[in-house]
PDB file of C-alpha atoms in Angstrom:
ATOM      1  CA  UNK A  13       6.880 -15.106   1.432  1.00 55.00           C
ATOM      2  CA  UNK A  14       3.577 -12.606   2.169  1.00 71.00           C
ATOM      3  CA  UNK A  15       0.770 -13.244   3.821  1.00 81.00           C
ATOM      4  CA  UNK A  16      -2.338 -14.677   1.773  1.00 87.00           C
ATOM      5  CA  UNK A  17      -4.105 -11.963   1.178  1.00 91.00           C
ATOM      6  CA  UNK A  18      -7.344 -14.082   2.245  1.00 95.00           C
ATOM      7  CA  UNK A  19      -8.489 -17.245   3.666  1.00 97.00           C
ATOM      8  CA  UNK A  20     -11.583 -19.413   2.128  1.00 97.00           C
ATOM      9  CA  UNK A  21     -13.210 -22.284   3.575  1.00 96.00           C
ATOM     10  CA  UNK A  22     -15.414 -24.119   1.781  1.00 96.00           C
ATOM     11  CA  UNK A  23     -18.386 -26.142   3.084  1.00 93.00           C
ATOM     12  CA  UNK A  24     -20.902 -28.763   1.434  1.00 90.00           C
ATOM     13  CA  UNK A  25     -22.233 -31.313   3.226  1.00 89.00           C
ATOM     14  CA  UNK A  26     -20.223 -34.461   2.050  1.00 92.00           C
ATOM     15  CA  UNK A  27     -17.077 -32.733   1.387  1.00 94.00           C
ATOM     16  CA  UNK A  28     -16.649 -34.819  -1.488  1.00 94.00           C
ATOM     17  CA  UNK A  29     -17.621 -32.357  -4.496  1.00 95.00           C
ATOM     18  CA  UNK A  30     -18.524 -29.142  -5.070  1.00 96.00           C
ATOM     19  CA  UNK A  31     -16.320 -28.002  -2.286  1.00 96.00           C
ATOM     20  CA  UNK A  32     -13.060 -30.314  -3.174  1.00 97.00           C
ATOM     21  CA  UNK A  33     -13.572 -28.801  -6.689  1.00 98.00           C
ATOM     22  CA  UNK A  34     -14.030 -25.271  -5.581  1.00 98.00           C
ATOM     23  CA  UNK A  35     -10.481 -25.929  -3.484  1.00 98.00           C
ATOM     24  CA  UNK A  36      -9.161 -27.320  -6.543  1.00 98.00           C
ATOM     25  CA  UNK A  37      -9.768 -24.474  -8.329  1.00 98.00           C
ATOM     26  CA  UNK A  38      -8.699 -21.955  -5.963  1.00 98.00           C
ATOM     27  CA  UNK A  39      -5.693 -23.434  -5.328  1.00 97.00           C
ATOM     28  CA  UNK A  40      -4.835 -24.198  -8.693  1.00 97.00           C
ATOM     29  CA  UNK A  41      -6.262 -20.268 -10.189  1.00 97.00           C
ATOM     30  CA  UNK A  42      -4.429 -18.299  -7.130  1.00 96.00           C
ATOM     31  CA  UNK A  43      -1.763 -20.004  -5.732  1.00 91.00           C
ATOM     32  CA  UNK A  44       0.071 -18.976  -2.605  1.00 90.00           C
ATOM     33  CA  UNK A  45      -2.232 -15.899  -2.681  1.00 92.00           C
ATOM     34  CA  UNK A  46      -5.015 -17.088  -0.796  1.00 96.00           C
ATOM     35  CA  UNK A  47      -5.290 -20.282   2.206  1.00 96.00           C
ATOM     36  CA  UNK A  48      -7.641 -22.362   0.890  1.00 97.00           C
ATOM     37  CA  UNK A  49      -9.665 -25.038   3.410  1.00 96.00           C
ATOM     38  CA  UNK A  50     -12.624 -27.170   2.890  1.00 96.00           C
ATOM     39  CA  UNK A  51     -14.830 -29.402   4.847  1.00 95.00           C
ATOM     40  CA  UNK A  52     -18.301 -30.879   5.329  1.00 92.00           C
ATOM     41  CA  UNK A  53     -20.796 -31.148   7.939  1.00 88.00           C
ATOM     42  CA  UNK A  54     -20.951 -34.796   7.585  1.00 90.00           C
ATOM     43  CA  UNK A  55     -17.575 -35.698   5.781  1.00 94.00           C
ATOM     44  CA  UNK A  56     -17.991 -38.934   3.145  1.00 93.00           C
ATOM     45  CA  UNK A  57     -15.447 -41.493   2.979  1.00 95.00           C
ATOM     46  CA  UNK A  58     -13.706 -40.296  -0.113  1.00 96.00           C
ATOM     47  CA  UNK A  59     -13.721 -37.528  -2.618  1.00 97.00           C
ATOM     48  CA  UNK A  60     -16.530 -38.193  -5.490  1.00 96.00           C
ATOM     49  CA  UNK A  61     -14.385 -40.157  -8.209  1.00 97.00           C
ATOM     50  CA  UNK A  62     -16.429 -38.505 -10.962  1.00 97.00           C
ATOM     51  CA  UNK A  63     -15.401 -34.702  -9.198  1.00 97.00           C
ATOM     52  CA  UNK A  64     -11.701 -35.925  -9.076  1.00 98.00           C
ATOM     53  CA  UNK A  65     -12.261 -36.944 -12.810  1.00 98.00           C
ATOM     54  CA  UNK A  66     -13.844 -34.179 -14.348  1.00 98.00           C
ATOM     55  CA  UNK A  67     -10.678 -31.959 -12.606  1.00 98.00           C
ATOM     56  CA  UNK A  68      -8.470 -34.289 -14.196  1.00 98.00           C
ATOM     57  CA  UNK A  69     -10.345 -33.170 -17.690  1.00 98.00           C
ATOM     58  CA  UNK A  70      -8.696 -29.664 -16.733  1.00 98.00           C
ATOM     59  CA  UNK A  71      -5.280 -30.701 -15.403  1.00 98.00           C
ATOM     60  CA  UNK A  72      -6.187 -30.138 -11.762  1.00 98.00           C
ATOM     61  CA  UNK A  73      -5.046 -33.341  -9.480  1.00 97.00           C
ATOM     62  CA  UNK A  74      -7.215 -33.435  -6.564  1.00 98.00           C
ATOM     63  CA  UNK A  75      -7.234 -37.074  -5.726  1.00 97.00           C
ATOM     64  CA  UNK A  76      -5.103 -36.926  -2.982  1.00 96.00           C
ATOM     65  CA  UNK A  77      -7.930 -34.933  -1.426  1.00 97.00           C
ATOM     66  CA  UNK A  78      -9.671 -36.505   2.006  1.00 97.00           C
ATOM     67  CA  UNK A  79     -13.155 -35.470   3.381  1.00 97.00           C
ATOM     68  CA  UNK A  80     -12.511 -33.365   6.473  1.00 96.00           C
ATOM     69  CA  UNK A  81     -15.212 -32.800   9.109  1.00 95.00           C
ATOM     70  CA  UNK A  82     -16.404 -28.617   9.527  1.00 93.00           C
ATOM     71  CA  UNK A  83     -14.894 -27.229  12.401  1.00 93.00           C
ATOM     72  CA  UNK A  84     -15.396 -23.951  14.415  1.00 91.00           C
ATOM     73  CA  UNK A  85     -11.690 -23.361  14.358  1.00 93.00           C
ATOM     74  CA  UNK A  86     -11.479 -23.610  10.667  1.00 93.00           C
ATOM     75  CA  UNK A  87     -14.327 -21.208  10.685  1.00 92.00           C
ATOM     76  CA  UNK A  88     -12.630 -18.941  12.818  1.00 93.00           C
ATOM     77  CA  UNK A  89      -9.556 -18.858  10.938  1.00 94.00           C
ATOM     78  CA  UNK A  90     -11.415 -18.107   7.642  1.00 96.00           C
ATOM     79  CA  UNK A  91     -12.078 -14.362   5.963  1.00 95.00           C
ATOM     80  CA  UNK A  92     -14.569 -16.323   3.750  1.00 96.00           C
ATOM     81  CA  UNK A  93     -17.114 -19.017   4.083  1.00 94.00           C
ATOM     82  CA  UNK A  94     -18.719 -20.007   0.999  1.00 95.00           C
ATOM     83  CA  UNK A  95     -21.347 -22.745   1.766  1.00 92.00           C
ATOM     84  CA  UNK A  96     -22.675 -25.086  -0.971  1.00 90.00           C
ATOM     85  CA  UNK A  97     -25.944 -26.411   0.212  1.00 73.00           C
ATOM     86  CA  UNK A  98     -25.277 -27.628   3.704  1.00 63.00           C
ATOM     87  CA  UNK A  99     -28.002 -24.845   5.197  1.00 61.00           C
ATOM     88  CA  UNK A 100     -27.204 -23.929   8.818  1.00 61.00           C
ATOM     89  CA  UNK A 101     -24.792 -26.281   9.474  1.00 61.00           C
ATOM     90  CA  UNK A 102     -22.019 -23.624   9.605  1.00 68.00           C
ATOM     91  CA  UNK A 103     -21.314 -22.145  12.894  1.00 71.00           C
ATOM     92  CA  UNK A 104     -21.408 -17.905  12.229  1.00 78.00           C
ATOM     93  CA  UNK A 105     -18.945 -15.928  13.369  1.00 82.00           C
ATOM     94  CA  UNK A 106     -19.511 -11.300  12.768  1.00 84.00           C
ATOM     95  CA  UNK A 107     -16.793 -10.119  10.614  1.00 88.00           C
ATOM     96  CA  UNK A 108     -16.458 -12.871   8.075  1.00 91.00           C
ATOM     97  CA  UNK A 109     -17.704 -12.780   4.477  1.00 93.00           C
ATOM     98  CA  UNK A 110     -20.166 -15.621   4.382  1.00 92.00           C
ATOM     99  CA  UNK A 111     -21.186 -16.754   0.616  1.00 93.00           C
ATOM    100  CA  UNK A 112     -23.807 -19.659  -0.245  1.00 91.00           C
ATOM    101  CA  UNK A 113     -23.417 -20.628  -3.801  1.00 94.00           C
ATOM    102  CA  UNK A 114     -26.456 -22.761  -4.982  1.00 92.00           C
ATOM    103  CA  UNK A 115     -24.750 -25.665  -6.961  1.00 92.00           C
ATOM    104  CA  UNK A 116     -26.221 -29.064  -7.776  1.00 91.00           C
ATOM    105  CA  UNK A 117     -24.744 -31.675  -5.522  1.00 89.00           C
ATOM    106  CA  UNK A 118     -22.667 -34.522  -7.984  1.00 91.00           C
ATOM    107  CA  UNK A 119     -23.076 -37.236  -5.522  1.00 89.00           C
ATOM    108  CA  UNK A 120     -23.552 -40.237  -7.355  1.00 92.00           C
ATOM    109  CA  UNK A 121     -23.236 -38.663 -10.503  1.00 93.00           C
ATOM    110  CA  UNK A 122     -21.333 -39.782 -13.795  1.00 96.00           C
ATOM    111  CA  UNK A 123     -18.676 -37.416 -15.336  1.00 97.00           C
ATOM    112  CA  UNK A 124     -21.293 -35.956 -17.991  1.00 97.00           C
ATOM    113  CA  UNK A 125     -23.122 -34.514 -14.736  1.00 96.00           C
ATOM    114  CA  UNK A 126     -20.442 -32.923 -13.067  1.00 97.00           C
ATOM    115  CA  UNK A 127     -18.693 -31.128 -15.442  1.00 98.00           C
ATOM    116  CA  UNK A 128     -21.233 -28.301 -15.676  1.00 97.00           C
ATOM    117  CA  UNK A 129     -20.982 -28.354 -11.834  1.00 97.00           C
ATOM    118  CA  UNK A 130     -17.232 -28.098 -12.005  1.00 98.00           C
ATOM    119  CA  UNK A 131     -17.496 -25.019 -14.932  1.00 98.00           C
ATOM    120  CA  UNK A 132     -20.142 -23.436 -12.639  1.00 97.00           C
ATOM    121  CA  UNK A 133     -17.545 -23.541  -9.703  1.00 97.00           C
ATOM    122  CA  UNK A 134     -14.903 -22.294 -11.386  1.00 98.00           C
ATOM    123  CA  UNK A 135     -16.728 -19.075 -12.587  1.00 98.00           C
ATOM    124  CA  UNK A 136     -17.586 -18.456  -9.172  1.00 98.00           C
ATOM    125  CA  UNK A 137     -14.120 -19.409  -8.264  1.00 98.00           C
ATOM    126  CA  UNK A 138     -12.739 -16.542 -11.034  1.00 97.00           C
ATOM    127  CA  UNK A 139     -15.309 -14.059  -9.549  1.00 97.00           C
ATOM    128  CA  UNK A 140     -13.847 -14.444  -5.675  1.00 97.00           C
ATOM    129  CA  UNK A 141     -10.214 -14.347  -6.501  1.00 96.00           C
ATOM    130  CA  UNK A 142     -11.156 -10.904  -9.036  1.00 96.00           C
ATOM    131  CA  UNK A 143     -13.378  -9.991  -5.312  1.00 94.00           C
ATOM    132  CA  UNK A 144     -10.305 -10.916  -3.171  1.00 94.00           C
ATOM    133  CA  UNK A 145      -7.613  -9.304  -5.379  1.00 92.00           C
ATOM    134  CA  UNK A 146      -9.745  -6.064  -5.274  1.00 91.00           C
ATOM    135  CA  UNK A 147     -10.037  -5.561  -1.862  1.00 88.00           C
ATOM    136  CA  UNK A 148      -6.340  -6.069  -1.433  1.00 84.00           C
ATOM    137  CA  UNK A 149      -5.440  -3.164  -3.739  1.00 85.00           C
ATOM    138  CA  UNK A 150      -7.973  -1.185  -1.964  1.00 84.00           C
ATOM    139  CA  UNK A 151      -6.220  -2.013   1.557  1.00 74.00           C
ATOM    140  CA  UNK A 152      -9.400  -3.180   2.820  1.00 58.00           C
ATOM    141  CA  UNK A 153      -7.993  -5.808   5.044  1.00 52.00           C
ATOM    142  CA  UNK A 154     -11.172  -6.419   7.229  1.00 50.00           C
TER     143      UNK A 154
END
């Protein structure tokens, strides 16, 4: 087994949505390839049902997801931070590749609401991996 050629954390405030989907993506789009984390500044209680629905509509399972509180550590152990909407919560660290990815938040939203979220997500999600993949061929492992 290699290395992951990267590591992404991502970060909204709830950890419920946009971030669980963008995990679901990545994990489901690149595999082994890359570590994939997630978390929120102030974790919810569960993982938006309508988020866990709408990537059920694409065959991607992420209802066994939990909301996990942002850490420095996970920060620190991340080549890429992609923040959706939680501001300044996220500690900064030189050296990584921080993203913020202006998305709609789907709390409290039906399925019909999220699902141009989750297409949004996973267009940014194909643009990182094509990002990550590139700068592994290039051996530009900083």
């Amino acid at each position: 087994m290699t290395a992951p050629l990267a590591s992404v954390l991502f970060v909204c405030i709830h950890n419920a949505g946009r971030s669980q989907m963008a995990a679901g993506f990545l994990t489901h789009l690149a595999g082994d390839r890359v570590e994939v984390r997630s978390a929120g500044s102030m974790p919810g209680d569960q993982v938006n049902p309508s988020a866990v629905a709408a990537m059920a509509e694409l065959g991607i399972d992420i209802s066994d997801q939990k909301p996990k509180i942002l850490t420095t550590e996970a920060v620190q152990a991340s080549d890429y931070v992609i923040t959706m909407g939680c501001g300044d919560a996220c500690p900064y660290f030189p050296g990584k590749t921080y993203l913020d990815w202006k998305l709609d938040d789907p709390a409290g939203q039906g399925v019909e609401a999220v699902r141009p979220i989750r297409d949004e997500i996973k267009g940014l999600i194909e643009g990182l991996i094509a990002e990550i993949d590139t700068k592994a061929r290039s051996g530009d492992n900083s």
